XYZ file of C-alpha atoms in Angstrom:
384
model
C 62.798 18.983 -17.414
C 59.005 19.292 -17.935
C 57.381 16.884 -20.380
C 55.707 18.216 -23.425
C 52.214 17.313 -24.522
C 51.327 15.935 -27.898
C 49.442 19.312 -28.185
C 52.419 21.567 -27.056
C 54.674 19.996 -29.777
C 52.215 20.348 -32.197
C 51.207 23.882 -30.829
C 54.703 24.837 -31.678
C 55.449 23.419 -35.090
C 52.094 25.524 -36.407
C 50.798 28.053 -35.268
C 46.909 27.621 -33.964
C 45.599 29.684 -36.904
C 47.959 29.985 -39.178
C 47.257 26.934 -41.578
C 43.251 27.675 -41.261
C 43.189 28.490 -45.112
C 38.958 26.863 -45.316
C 36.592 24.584 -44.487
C 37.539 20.683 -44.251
C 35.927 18.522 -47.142
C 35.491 15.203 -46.594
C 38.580 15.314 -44.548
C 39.199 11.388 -42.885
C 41.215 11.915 -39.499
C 43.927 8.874 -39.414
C 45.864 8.204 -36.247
C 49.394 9.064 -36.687
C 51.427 6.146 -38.310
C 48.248 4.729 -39.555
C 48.614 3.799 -43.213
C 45.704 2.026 -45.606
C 42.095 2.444 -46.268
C 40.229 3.894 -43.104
C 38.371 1.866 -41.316
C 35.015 2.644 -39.701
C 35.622 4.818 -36.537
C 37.988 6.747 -38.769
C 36.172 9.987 -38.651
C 35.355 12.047 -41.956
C 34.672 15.336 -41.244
C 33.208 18.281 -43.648
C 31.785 21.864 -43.546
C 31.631 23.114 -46.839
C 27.963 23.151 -47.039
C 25.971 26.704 -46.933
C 26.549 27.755 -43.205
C 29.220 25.123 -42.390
C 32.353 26.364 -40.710
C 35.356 23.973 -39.373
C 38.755 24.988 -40.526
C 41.056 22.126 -38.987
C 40.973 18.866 -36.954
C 43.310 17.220 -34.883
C 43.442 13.825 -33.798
C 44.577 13.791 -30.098
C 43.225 10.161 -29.318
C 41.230 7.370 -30.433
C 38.745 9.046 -28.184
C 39.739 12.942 -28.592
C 39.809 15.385 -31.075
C 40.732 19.196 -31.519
C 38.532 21.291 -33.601
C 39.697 24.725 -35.059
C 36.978 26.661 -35.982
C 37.233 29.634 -38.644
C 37.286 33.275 -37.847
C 34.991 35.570 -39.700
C 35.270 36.702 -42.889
C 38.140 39.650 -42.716
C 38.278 39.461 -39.069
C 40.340 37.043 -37.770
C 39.745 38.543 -34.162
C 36.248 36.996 -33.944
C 35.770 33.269 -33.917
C 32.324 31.729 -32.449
C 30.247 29.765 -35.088
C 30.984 26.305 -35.788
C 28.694 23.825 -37.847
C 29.898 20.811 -39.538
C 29.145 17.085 -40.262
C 30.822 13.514 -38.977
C 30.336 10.431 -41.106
C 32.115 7.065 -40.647
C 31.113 6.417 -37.368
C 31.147 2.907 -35.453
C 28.310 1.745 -33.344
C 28.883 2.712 -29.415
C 31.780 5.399 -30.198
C 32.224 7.611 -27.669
C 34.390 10.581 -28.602
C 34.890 14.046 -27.237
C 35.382 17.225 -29.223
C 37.446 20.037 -27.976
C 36.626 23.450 -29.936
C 39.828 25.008 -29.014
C 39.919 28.853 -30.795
C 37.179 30.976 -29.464
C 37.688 33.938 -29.405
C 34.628 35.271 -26.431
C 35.821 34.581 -22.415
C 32.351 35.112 -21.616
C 29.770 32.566 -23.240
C 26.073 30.857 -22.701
C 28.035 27.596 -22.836
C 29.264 29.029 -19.146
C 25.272 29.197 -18.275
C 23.885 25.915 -19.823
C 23.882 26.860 -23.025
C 24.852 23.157 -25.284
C 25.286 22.238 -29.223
C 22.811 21.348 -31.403
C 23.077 18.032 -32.887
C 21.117 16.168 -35.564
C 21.538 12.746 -38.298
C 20.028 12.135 -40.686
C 17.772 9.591 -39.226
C 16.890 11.921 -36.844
C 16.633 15.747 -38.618
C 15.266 17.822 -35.883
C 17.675 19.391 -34.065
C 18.534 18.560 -30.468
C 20.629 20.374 -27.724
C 23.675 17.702 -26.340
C 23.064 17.256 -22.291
C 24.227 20.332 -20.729
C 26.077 17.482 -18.303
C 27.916 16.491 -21.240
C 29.495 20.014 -22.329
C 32.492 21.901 -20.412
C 33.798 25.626 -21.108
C 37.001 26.350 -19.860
C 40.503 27.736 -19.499
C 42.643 25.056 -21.368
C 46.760 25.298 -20.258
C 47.529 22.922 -23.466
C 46.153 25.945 -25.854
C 47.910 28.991 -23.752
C 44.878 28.791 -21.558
C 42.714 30.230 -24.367
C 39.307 29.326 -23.360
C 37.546 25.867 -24.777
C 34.440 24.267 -24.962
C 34.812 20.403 -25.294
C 31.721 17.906 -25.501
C 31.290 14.278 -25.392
C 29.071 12.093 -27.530
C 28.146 8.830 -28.460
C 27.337 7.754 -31.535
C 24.833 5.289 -32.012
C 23.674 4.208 -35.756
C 26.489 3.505 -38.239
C 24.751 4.964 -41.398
C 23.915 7.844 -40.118
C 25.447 11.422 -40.708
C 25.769 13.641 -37.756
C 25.451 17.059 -37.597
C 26.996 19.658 -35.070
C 26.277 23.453 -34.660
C 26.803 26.522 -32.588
C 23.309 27.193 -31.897
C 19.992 26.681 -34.573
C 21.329 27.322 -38.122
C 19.565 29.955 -40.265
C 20.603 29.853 -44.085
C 20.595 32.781 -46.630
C 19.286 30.577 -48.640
C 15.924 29.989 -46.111
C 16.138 33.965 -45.706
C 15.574 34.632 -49.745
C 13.004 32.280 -49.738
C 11.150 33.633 -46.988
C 11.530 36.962 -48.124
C 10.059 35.505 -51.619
C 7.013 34.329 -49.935
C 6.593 37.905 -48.319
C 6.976 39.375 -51.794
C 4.836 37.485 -53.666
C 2.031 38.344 -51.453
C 1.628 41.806 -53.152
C 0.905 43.273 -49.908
C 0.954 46.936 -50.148
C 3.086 47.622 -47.000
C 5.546 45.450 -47.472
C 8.510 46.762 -50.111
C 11.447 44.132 -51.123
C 14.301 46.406 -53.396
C 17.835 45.604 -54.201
C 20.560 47.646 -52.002
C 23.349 46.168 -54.014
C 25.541 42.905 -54.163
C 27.794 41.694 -51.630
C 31.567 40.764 -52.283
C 30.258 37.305 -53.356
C 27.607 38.409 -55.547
C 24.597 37.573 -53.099
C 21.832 40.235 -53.263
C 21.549 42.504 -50.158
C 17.614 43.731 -49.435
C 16.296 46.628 -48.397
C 12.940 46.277 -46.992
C 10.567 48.489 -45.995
C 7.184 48.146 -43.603
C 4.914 50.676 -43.117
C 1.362 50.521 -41.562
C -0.953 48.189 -43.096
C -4.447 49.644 -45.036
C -7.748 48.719 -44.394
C -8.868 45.098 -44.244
C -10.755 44.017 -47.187
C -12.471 40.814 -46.939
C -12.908 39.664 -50.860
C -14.593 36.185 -50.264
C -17.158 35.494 -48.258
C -16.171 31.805 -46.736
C -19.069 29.377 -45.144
C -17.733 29.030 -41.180
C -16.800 25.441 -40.522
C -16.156 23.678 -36.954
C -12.723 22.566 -36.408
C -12.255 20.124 -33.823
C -9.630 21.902 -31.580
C -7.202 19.046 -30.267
C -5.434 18.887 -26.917
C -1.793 20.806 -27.518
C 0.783 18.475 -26.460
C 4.268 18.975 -26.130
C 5.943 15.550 -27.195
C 9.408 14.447 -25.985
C 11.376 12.143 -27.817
C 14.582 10.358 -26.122
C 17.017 8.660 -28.487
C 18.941 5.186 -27.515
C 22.517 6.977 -26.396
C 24.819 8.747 -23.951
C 23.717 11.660 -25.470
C 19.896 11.061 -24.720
C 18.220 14.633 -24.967
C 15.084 16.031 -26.316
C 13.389 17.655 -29.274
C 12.144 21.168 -28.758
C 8.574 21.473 -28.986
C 7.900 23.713 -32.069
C 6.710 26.969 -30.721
C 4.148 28.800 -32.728
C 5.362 32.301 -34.624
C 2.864 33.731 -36.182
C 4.155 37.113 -35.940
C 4.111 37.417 -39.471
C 0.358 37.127 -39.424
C -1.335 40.071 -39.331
C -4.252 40.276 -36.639
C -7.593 42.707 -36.980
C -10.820 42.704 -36.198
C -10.430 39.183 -34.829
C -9.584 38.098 -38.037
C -5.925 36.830 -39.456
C -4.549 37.675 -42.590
C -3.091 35.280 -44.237
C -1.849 36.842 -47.677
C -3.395 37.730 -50.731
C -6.703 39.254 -48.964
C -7.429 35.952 -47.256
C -8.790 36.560 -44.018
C -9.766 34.019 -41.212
C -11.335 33.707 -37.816
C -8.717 34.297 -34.998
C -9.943 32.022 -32.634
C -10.264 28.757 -35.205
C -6.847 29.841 -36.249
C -5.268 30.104 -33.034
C -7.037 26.352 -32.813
C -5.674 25.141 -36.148
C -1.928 25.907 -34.637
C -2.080 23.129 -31.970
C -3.117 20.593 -34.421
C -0.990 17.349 -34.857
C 0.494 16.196 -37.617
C 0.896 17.822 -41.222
C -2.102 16.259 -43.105
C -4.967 17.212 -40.354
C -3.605 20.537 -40.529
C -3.432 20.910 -44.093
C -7.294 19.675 -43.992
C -8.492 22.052 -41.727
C -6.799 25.280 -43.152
C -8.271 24.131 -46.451
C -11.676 23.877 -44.886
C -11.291 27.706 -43.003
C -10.145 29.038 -46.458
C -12.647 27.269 -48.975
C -15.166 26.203 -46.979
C -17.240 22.062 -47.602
C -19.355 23.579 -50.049
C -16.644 25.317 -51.858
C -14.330 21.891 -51.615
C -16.905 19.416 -52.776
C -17.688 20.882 -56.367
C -14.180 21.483 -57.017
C -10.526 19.570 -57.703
C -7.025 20.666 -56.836
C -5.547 20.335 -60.344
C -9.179 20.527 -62.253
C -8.267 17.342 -64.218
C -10.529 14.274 -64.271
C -10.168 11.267 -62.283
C -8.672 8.437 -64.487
C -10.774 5.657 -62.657
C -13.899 7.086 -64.174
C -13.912 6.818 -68.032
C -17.016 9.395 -68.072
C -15.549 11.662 -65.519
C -16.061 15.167 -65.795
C -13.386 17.496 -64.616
C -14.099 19.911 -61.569
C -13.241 23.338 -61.487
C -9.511 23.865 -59.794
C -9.181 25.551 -56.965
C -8.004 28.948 -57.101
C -4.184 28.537 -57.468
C -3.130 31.707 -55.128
C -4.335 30.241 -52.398
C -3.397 26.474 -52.738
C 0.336 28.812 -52.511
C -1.036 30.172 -49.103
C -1.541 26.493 -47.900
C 1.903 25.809 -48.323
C 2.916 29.151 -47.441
C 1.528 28.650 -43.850
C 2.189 24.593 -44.246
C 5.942 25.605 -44.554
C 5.946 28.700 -41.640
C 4.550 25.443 -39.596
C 7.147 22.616 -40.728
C 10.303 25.595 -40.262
C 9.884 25.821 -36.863
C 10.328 21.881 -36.763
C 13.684 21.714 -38.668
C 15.787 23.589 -41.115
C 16.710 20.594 -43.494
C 15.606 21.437 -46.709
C 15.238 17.933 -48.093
C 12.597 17.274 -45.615
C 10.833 20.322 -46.174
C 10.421 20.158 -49.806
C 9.289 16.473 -48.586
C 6.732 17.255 -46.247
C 5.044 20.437 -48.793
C 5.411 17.827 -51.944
C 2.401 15.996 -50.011
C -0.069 19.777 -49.885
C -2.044 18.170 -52.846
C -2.619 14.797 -51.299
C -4.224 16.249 -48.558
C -6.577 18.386 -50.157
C -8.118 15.509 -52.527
C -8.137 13.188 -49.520
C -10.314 16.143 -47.756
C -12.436 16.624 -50.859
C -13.324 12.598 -51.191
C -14.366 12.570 -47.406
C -16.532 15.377 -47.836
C -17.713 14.110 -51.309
C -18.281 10.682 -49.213
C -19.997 12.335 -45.990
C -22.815 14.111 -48.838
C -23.475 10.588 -50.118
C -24.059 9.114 -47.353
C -26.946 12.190 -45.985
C -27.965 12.024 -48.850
C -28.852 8.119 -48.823
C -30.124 8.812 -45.179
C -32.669 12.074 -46.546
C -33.751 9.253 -49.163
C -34.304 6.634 -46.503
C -36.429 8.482 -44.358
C -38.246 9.562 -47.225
C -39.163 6.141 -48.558
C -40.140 4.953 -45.131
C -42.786 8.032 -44.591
């Protein structure tokens, strides 16, 4: 008589699908006969989170676990997307997950395709080692077709995260779509379709062809040093040692004419600077530069980002603001730059909080660069 496996006997008392009711919350896998408080190593898992989607987990081993994924909504024929989180880890844990209900035979996981992974130490997404991830005919799930992948986790306090492929919220979609909108552009139309079963709005937009560009402010050309565009690669301290994609550049959304880029709300800037501005590194010598192709020095010097006077200065006198519309098109393009670095929100709103910052920093080094030519005009003048 053939010998059962732990996942045959299980296989038979419920059904593979049949008790996938929603997402896990929180859920802490125990061995079985394990009673007390879980320990770390004990494994919380959770998905209900805006795109999350893991319906059931079961332990197999210390080392092993099975992962039912949900099907989509009022289709339980079709079940691909997975993205949950895994908390409670232990330093050096090596554990492989088995994602045992697909519903495809034929997948990019067959081709080199891999999961994304992130933690919260670490929020850019990465792709697992292609070495590392297996799709195959499984006999213990009535050879349905699996895709199981090991990893190691490394850093106690942190919270991984697993996905299908990049994650793209409804939530980033409205507020992209709000950006769009508030542009007033006048071939761009956002209207209401209707309401889907969960009361989320469903959009109807429609493009046409753009009008004639207008140029409405004349803007003093500035040099922008154009730096070196490097693609970094990070490798992380694990079994799972990978690589961040380098953030590719879409600027589709920019309109191009006339060698000039429109940038929203009839601001209009040299193509070849701003094709320059995109390789810049790091957030605040980006910030700096757009500022200076959109204002221009002599625009920045005699003028504040919120208009109120400096504090240090008891006989301050407050500077004009700058023009509030497009202080939104520095974060607008600031945030079209940071979302093709990561998706998590947190950082995001993080990164943009900082837009100000680096606009009075810019202003004080140009304020500083006049002093001192001016100081140098006077010294050559007192020496003739």
């Amino acid at each position: 008589m053939r010998k059962l496996s732990y996942r045959e006997i299980k296989g038979s008392a419920i059904g593979s699908d049949d008790i996938i009711a929603g997402n896990v919350s929180k859920y802490t896998v125990l061995p079985a006969g394990y009673c007390g408080q879980p320990k770390k190593g004990h494994l919380i898992f959770d998905a209900c989170f805006e795109s999350g989607n893991l319906g059931r987990v079961d332990h197999i081993t210390e080392f092993e676990y099975d992962l039912f994924i949900r099907p989509d909504t009022c289709n339980p024929r079709f079940r691909v997307w997975f993205n949950f989180t895994v908390e409670n880890v232990k330093e050096s844990q090596r554990v492989i997950f088995n994602v045992v209900n697909f519903s495809k035979t034929k997948s990019l996981y067959r081709d080199g395709m891999a999961p994304m992974v992130k933690s919260t130490s670490r929020p850019k997404w990465q792709r697992i080692p292609s070495k590392n991830v297996y799709y195959y005919r499984c006999p213990d799930h009535r050879k349905n077709y699996v895709m199981s992948f090991a990893f190691c986790f490394d850093r106690e306090d942190d919270t991984y995260q697993f996905a299908y492929c990049y994650p793209y919220t409804y939530t980033r979609l409205q507020h992209y779509l709000d950006n769009l909108q508030r542009r007033n552009m006048d071939y761009f139309c956002r209207e209401l379709l209707g309401l889907s079963v969960q009361k989320r709005q469903l959009d109807l937009l429609t493009i046409t062809s753009p009008g004639p560009a207008i140029e409405l402010e004349k803007v003093k050309p500035e040099s922008i040093e154009p730096e070196p565009e490097v693609q970094k690669t990070f490798s992380e301290e694990a079994n799972t040692s990978t690589y961040y994609p380098a953030p590719v550049p879409v600027m589709d959304k920019y309109i191009l004419e006339n060698g000039k880029v429109h940038l929203g709300s009839g601001i209009w800037v040299d193509e070849e600077k701003w094709h320059q501005l995109q390789v810049t590194q790091g957030d605040s010598k980006y910030t700096k530069n757009l500022a200076v192709m959109i204002w221009g020095t002599d625009v920045l010097k005699n003028r504040s980002v919120t208009g109120v006077a400096t504090k240090k200065k008891k006989d301050a006198v407050p500077k004009p603001p700058l023009s509030p519309h497009k202080l939104s098109i520095v974060r607008e393009c600031l945030y079209d730059r940071i979302a093709q670095e990561t998706v998590d929100e947190t950082e995001i709103a993080q990164r943009l909080s900082k837009v100000n910052k680096y606009i009075c920093e810019k202003i004080m080094d140009i304020n500083k660069s006049c002093k001192n030519e001016e100081r140098r005009e006077s010294a050559k003048y007192n020496l003739q």
